[in-house]
Backbone as a ProteinNet text record, in pm:
[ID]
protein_1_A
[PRIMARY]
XXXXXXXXXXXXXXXXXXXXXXXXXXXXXXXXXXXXXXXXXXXXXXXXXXXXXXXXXXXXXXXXXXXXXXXXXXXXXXXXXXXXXXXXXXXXXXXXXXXXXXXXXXXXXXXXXXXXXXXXXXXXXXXXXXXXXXXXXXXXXXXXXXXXXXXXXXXXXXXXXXXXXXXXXXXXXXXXXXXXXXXXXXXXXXXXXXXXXXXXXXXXXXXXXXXXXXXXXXXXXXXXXXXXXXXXXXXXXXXXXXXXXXXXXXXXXXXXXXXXXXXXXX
[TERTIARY]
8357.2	8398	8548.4	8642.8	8740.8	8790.6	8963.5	8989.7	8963	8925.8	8927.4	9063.8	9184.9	9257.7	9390	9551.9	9649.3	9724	9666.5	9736.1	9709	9851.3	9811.8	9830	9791.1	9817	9894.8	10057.1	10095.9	10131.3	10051.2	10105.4	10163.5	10255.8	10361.6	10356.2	10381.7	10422.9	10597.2	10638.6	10796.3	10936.7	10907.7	10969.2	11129	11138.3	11282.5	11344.9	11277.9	11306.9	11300.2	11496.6	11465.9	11406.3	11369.1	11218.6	11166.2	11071.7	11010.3	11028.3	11138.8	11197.5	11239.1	11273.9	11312.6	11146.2	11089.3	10912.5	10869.3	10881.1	10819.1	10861	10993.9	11058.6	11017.8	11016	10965.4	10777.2	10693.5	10575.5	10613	10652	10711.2	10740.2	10823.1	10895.6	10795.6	10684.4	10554.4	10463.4	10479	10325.3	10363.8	10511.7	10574	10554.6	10573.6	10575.3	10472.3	10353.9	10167.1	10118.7	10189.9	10160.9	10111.1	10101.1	10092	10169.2	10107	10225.8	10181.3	10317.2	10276.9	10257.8	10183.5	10169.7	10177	10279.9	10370.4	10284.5	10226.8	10200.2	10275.1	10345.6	10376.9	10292.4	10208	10152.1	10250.7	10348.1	10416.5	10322.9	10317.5	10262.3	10132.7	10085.5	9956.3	9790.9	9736.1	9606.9	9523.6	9555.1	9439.7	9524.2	9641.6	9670.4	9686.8	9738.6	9666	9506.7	9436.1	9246.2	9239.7	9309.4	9331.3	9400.5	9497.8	9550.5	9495.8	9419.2	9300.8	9184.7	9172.4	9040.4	9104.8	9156.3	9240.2	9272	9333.3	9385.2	9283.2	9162	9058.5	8985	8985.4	8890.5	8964.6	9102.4	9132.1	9129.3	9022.7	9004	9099.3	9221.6	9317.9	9274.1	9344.6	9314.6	9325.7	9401	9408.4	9483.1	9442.2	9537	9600	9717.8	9774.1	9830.9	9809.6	9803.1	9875.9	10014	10082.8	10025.2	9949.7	9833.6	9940.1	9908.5	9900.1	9776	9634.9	9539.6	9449.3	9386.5	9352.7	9192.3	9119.7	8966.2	9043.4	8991	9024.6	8913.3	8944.6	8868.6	8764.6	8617.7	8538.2	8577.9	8613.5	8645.5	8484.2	8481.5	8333	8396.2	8412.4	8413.1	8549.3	8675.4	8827.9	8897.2	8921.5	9027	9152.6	9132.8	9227.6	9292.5	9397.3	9513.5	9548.4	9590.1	9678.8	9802.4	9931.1	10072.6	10098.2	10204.5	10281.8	10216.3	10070.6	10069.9	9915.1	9812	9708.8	9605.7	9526.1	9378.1	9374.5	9359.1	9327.5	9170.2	9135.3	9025.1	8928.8	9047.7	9016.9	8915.3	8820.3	8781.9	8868.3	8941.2	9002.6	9076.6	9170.6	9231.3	9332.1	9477.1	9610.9	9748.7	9836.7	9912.3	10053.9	10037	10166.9	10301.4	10367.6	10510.1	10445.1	10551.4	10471.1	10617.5	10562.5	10646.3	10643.7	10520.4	10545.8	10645.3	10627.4	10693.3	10820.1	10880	11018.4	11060.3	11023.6	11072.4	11080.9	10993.9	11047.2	11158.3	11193.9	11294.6	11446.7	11407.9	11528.3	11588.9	11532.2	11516.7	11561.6	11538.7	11574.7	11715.6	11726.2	11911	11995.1	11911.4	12034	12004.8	11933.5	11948.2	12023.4	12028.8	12066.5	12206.6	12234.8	12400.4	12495.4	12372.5	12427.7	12354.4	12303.2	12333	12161.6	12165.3	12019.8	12004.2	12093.3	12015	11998.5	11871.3	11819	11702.9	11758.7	11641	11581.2	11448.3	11455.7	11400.5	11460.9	11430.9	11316.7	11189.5	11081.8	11004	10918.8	10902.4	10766.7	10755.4	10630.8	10547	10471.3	10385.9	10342.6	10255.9	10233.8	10138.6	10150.2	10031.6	10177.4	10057.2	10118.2	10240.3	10302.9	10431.8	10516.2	10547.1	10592.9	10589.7	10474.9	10383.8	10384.4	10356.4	10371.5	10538.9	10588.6	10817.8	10802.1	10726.6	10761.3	10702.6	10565.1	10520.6	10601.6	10686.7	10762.6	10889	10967.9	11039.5	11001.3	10854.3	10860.3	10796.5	10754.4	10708.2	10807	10970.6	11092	11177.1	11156.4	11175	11132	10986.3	10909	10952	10965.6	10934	11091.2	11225.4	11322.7	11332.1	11266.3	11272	11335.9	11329.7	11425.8	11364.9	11383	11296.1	11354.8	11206.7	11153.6	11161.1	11131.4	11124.4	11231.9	11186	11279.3	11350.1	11328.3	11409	11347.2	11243.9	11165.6	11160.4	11229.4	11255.2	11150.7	11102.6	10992.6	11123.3	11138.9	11218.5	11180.9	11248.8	11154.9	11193.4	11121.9	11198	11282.4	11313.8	11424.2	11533.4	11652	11813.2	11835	11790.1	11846.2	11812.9	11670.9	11588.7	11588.7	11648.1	11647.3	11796.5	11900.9	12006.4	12087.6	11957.2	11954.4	11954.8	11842.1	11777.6	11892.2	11942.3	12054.7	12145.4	12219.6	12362.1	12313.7	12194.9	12170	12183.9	12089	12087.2	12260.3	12329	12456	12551	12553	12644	12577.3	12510.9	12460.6	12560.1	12542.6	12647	12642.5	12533.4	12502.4	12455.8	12544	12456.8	12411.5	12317.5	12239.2	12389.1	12330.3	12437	12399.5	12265.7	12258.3	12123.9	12079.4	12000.3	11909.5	11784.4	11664.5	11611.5	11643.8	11564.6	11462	11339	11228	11215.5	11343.9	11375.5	11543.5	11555.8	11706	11734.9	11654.6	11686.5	11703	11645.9	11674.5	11817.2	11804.6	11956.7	12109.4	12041.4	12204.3	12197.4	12116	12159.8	12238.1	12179.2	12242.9	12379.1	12364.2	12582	12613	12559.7	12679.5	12701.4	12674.3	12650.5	12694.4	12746.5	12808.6	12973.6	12954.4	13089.9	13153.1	13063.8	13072.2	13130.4	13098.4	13138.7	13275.4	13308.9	13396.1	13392.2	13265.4	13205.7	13218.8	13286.2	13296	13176.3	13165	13052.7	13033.4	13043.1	12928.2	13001.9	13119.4	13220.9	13155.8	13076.6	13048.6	12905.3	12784.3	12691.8	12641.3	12577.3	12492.5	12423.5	12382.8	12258.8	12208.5	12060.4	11986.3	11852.2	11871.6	11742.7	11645.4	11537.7	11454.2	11393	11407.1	11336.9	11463.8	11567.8	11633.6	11694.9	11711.2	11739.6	11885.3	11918.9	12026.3	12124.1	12152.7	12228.4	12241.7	12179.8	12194.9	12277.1	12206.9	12288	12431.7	12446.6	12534.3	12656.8	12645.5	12694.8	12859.4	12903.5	13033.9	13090.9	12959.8	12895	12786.5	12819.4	12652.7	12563.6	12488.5	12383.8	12310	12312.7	12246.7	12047	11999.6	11837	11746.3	11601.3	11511.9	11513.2	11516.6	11506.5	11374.2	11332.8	11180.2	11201.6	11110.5	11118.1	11038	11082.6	10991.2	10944.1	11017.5	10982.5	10831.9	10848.9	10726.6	10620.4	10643.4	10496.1	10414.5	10539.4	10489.5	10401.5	10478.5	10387.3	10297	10294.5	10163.2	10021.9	10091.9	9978.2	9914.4	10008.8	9941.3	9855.3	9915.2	9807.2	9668.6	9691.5	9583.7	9489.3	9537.7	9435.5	9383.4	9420.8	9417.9	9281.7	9240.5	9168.8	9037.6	9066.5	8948.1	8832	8838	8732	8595.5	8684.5	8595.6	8535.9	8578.5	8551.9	8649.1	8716	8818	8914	8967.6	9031.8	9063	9169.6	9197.8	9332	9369.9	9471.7	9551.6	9723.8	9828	9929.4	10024	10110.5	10223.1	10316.9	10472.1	10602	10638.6	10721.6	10899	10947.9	11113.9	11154.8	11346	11435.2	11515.5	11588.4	11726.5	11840.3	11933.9	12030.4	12136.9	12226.1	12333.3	12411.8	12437	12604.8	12693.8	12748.6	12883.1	12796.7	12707.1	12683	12607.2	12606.1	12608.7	12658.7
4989.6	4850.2	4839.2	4768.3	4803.5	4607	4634.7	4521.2	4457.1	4524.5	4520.5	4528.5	4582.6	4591.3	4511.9	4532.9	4525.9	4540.9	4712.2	4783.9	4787.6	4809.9	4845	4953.8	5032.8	5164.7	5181.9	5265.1	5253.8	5414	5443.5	5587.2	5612.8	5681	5671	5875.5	5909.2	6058.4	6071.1	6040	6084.9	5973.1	5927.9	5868.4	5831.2	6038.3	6057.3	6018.4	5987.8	5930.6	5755.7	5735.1	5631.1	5480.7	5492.9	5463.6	5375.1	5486.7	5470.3	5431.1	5462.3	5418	5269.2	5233.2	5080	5021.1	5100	5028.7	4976.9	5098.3	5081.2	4969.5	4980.3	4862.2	4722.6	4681.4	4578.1	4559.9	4623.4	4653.3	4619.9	4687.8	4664	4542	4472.8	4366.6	4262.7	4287.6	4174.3	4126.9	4316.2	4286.1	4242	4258.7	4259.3	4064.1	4012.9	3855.5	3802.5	3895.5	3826.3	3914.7	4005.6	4020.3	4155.2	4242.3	4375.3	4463.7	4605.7	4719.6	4781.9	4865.8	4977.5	5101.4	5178.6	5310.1	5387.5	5496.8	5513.8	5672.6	5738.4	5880.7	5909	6030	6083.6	6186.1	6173.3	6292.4	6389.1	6401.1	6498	6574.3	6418	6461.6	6555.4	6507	6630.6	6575	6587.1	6489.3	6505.8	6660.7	6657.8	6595.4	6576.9	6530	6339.7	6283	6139.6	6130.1	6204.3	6165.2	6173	6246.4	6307.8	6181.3	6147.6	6003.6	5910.6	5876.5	5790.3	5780.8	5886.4	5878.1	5878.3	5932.9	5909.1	5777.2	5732.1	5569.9	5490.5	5503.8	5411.2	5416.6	5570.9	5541.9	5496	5424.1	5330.5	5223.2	5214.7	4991.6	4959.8	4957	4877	4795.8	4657.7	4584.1	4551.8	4759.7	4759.9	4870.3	4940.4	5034.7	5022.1	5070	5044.4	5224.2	5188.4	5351.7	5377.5	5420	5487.9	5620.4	5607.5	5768.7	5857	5968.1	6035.8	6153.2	6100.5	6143.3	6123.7	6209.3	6143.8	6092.8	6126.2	6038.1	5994.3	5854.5	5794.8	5878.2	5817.8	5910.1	5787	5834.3	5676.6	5652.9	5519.8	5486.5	5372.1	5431.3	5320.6	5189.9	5062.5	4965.9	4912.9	5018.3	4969	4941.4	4828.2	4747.2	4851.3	4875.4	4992	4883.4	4889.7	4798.6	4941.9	4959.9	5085.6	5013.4	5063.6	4988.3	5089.3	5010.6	5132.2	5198.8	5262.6	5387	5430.3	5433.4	5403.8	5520.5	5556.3	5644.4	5588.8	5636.8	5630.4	5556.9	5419.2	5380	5362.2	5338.7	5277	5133.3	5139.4	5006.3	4886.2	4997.7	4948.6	4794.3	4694.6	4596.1	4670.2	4682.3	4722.7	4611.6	4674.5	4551	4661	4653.1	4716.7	4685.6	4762.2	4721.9	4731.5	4656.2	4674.5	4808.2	4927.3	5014.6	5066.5	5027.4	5041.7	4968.5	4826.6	4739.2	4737.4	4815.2	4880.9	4934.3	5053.8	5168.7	5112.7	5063.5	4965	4883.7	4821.1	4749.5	4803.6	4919.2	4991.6	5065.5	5117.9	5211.9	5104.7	4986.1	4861.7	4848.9	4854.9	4826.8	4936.7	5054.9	5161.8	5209.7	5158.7	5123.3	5023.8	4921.4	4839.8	4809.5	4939.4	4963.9	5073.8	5115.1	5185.9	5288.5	5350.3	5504.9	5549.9	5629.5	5723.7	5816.8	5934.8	6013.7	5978.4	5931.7	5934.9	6012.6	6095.6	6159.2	6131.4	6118.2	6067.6	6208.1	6197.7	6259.5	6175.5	6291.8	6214.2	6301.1	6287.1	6390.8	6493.4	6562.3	6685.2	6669	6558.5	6498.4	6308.2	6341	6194.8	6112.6	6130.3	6080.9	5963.5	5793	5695.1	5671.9	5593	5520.3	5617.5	5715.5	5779.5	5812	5851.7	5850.8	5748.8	5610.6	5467.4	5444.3	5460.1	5494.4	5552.1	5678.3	5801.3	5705.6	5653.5	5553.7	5480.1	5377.3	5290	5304.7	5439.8	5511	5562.2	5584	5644.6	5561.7	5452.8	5340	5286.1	5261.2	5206.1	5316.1	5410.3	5504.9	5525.2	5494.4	5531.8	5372	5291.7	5144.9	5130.1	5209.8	5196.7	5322.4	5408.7	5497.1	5636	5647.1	5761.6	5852.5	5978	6072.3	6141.3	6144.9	6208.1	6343.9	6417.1	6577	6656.5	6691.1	6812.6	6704	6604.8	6489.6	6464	6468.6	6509.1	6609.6	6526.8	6658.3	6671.2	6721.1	6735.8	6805.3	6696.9	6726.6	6656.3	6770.1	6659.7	6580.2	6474.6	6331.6	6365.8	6472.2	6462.3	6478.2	6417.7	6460.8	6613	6694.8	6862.4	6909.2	6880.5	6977.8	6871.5	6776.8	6714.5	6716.5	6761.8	6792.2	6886.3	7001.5	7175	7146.7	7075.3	7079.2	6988.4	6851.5	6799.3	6865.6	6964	7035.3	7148.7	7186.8	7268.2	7191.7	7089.4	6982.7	6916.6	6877.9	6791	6942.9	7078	7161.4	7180.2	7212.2	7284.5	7230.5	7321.1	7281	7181.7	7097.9	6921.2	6855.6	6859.5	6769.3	6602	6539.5	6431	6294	6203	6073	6007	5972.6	5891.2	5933.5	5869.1	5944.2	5830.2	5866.7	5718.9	5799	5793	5841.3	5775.4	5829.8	5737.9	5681.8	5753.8	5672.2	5683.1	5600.9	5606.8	5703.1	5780.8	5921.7	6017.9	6021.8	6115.1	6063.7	5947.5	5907	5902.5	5876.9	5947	6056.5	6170.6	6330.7	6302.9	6282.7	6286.2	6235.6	6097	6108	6131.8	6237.9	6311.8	6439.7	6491.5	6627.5	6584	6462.3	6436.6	6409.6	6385.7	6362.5	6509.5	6568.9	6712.4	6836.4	6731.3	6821	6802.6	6664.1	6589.2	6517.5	6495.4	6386.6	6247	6174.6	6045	5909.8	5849.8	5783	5602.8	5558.4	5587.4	5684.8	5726.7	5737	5881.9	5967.8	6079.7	6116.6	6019.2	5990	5891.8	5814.3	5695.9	5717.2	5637.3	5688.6	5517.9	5528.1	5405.4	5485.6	5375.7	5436.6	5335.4	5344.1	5259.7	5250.6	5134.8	5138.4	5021.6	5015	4917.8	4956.1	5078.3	5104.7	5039.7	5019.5	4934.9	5055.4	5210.5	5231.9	5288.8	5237.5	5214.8	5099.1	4964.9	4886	4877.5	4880.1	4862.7	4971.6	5123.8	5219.4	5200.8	5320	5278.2	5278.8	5361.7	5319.1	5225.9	5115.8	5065.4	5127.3	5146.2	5202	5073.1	5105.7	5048.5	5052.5	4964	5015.2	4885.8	4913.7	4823.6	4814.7	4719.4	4667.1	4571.9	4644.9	4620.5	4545.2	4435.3	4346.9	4381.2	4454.8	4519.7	4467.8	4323.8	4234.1	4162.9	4140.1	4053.1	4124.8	4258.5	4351	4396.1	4414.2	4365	4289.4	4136.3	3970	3956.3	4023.4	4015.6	4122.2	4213.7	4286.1	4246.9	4226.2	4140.1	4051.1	3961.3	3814.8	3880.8	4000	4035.7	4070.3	4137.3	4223.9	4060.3	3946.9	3852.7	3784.9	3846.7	3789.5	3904.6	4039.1	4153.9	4130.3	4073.2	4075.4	3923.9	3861.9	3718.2	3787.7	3883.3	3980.2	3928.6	3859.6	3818.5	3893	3974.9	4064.7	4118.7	4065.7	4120.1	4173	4261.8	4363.6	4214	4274.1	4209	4273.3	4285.5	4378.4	4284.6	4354.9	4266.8	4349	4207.8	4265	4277.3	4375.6	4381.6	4305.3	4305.6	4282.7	4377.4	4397.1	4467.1	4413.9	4508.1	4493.5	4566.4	4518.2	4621.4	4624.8	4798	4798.6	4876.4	5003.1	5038.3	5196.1	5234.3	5381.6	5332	5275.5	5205.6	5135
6878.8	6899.8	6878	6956.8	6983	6908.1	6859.4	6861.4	6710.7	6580.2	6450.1	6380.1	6475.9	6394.9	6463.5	6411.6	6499.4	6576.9	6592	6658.1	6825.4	6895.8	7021.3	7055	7175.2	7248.5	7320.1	7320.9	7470.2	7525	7645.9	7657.6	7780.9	7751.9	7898.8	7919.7	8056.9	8066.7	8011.3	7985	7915.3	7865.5	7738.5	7668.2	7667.6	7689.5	7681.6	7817.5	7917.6	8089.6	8027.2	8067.4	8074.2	8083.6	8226.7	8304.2	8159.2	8124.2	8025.5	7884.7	7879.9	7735.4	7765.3	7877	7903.4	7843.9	7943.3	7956	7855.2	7767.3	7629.8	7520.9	7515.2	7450.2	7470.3	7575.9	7642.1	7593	7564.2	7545.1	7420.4	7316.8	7180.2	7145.9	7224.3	7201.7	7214.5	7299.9	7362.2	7280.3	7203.4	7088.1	6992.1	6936.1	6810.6	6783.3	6903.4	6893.6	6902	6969.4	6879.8	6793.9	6719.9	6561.6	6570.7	6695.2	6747.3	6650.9	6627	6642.1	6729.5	6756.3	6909.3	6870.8	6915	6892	7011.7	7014	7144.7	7141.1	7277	7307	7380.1	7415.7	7534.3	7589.5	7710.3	7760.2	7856.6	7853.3	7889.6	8048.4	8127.1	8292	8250.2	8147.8	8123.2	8126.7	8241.8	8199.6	8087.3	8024.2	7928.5	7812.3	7787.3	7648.6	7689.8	7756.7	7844.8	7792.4	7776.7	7759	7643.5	7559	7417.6	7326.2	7364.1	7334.1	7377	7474	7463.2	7387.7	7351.1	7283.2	7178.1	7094.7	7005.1	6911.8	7004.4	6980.9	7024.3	7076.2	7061.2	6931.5	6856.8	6766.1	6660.1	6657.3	6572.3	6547.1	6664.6	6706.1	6710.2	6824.8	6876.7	6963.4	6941.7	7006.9	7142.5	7198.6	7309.8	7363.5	7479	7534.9	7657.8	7629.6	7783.5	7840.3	7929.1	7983.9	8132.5	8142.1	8296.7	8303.2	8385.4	8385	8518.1	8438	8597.9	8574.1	8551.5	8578.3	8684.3	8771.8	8878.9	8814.3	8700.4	8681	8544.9	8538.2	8421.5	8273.9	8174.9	8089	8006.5	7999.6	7958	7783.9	7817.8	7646.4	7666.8	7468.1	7493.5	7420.4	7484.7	7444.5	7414.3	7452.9	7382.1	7553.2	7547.8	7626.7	7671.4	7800.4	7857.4	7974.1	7971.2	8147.5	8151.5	8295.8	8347.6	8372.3	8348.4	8366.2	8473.6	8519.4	8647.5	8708.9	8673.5	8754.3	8699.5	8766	8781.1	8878.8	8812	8899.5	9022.2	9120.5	9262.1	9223.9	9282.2	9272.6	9126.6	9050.6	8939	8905.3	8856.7	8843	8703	8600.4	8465	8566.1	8507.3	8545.5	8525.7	8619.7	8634.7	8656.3	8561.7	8630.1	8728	8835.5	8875.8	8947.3	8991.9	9085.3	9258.2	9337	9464.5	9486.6	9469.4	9532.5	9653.5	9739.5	9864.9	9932.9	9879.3	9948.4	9878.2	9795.3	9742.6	9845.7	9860.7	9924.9	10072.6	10159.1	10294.9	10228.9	10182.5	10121.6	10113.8	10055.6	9997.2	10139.9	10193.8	10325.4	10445.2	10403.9	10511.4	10537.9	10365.8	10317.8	10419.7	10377.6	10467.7	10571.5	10652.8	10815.3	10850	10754.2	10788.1	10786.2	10714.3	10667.8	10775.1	10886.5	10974.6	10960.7	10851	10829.2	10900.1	10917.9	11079.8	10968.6	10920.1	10850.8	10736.6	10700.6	10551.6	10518.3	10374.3	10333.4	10222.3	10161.4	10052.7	9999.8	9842	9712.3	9619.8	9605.4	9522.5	9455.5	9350.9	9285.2	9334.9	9234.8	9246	9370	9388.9	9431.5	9446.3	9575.9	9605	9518.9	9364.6	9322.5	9232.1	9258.1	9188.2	9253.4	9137.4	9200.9	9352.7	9267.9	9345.4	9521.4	9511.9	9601.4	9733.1	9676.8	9720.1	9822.7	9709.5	9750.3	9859	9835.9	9998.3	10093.8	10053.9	10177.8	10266	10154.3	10227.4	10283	10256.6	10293.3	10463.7	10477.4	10592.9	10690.9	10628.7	10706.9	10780.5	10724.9	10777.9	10830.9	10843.3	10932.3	11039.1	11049.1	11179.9	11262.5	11187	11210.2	11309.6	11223.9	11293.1	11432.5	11437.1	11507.7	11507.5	11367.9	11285.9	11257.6	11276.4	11197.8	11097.9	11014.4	10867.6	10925.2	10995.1	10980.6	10883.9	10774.3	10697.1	10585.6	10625.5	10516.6	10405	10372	10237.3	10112.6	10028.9	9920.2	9800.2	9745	9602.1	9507.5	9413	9278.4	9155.8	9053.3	8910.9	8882.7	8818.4	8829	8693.3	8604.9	8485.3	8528.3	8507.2	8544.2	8594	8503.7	8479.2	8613.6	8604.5	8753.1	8866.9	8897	9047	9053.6	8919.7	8981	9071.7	8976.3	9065.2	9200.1	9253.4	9383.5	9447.4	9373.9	9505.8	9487.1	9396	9424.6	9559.5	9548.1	9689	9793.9	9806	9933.1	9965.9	9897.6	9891.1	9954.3	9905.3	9929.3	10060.7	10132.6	10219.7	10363.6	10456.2	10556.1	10626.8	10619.2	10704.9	10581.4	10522.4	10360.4	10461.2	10397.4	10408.9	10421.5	10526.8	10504.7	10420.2	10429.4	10306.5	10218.6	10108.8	10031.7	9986.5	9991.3	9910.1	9785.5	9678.7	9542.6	9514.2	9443.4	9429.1	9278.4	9194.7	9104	9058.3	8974.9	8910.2	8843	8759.9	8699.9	8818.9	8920.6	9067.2	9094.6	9138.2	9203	9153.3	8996.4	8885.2	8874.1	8898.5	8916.1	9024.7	9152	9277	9288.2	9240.7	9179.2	9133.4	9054.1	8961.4	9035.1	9077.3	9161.9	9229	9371.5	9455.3	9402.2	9221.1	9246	9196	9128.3	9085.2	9243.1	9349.5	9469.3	9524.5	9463.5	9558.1	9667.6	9644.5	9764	9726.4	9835.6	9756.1	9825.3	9715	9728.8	9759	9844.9	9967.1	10077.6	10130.2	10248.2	10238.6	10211.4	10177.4	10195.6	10076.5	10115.4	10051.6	10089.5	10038.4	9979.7	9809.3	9756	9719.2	9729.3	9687	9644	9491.2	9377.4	9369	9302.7	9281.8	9101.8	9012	8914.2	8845	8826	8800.5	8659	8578.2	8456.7	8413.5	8319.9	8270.3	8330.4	8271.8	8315.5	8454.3	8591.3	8697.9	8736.6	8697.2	8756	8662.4	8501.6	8433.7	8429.5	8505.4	8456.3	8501.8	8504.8	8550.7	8739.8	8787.8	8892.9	8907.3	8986.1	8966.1	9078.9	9071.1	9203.1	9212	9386	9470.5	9445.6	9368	9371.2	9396.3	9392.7	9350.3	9262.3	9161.5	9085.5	9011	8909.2	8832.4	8752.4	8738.1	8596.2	8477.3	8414.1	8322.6	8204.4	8170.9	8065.7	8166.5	8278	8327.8	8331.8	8367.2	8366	8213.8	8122	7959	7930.8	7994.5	7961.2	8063.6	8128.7	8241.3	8191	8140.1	8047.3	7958.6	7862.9	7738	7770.6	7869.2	7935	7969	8059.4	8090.6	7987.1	7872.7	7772.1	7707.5	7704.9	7659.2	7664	7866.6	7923	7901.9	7916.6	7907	7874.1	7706.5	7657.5	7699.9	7771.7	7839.6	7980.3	8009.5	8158.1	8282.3	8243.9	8385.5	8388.9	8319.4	8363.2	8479	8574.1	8699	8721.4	8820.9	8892	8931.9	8950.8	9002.2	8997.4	9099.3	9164.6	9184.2	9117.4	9092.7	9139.2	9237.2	9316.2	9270.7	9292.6	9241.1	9290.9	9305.4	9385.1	9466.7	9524.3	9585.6	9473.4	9415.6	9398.1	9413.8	9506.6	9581.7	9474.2	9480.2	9372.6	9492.3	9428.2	9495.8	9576.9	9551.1	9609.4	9725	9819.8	9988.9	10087.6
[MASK]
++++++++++++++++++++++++++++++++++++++++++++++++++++++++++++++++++++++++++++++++++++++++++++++++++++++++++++++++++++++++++++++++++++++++++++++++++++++++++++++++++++++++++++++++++++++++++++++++++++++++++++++++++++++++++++++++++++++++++++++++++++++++++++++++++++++++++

């Protein structure tokens, strides 16, 4: 029986990724003001330690878990209040609250057609599972839609700084480096300018980059990048509301949409 105590659950795949460290705070900040504490996992992109921290943190009767999975079967909790944030089982029945990142990535991909630029490639991670996944969608939806082709323009890189920087100093040096660039997040797209400026490429007159996720130091940095932009305080208070509702059974899914915010890398 779940919900005896004060505590809540929050488990994200990687803490030390921005992203997430924004996320979490915001989660923190939600419960801290209806009398919550948070109890933070990182599954480190791992499904078995994700099920492990679920079960885990249920058998402490929290009054609730919240979970960015990247597991593809959810794991059965008996009786403890699970929302999926961000990023969610393929055909989940749990209640989710997420971003519309399809309708990001058409968005973002809109901007730089719309800015002139034909070759775009986007950078996205490992695989099409979750958010991620969704981005490449809408990326190639406004591609096909403008009449542009995707062939060879698809990159798989890790979404940490270190290892998607490896992969764009190859892509950026190579002898037709890319005009412009769609990252499927802001930790992808600040490797990618730094390595562009690490080349001497200047940015946008060089290549265009547009990110998606909205991290402070994206839009705030000393570049601002061009991204979608997530409200990550509303998907917090939209969670909470939801876990609010769980235990009456109304608990339902809702998908929250960003903005565009242009900076200087387009």
């Amino acid at each position: 029986m779940a919900g005896a105590s004060n505590l809540i659950g929050l488990i994200v795949p990687d803490s030390s990724n921005a992203f997430f460290s924004e996320l979490s705070r915001e989660f923190e900040r939600e419960g801290k003001a209806r009398g919550y504490l948070t109890l933070l996992g990182n599954s480190a992109y791992d499904s078995a330690a994700e099920e492990e921290y679920e079960r885990a943190m249920s058998d402490l009767r929290p009054r609730g878990i919240f979970v960015t999975s990247i597991n593809g079967e959810p794991a059965k909790l008996d009786g403890c209040p699970r929302i999926f944030v961000h990023s969610a089982p393929p055909g989940v029945t749990d209640p989710c609250v997420v971003f519309d990142d399809f309708g990001g990535g058409v968005e973002a991909t809109r901007h730089l057609i719309d800015r002139g630029y034909r070759d775009i490639h986007c950078v996205a991670g490992p695989n099409d599972f979750g958010p991620s996944g969704k981005r490449v969608g809408g990326w190639l939806h406004a591609m096909n839609e403008a009449g542009l082709t995707t062939t060879a323009r698809l990159h798989r890189v890790p979404y940490e700084r270190i290892g998607a920087a490896r992969v764009a100093r190859i892509l950026l040096s190579g002898a037709t480096p890319p005009r412009a660039l769609f990252a499927a997040t802001d930790e992808q797209a600040l490797a990618i300018l730094r390595v562009a400026g690490e080349l001497g490429m200047k940015v946008p007159d060089d290549v265009a980059i547009a990110g998606f996720d909205g991290i402070r130091e994206a839009l705030d940095g000393s570049v601002r990048l061009t991204t979608l932009s997530l409200p990550f305080r509303e998907l917090a208070e939209r969670a909470f509301k939801m876990l609010d509702t769980w235990t009456s059974g109304d608990a339902r899914s809702c998908v929250i949409s960003g903005s565009l915010t242009i900076g200087e890398t387009t």
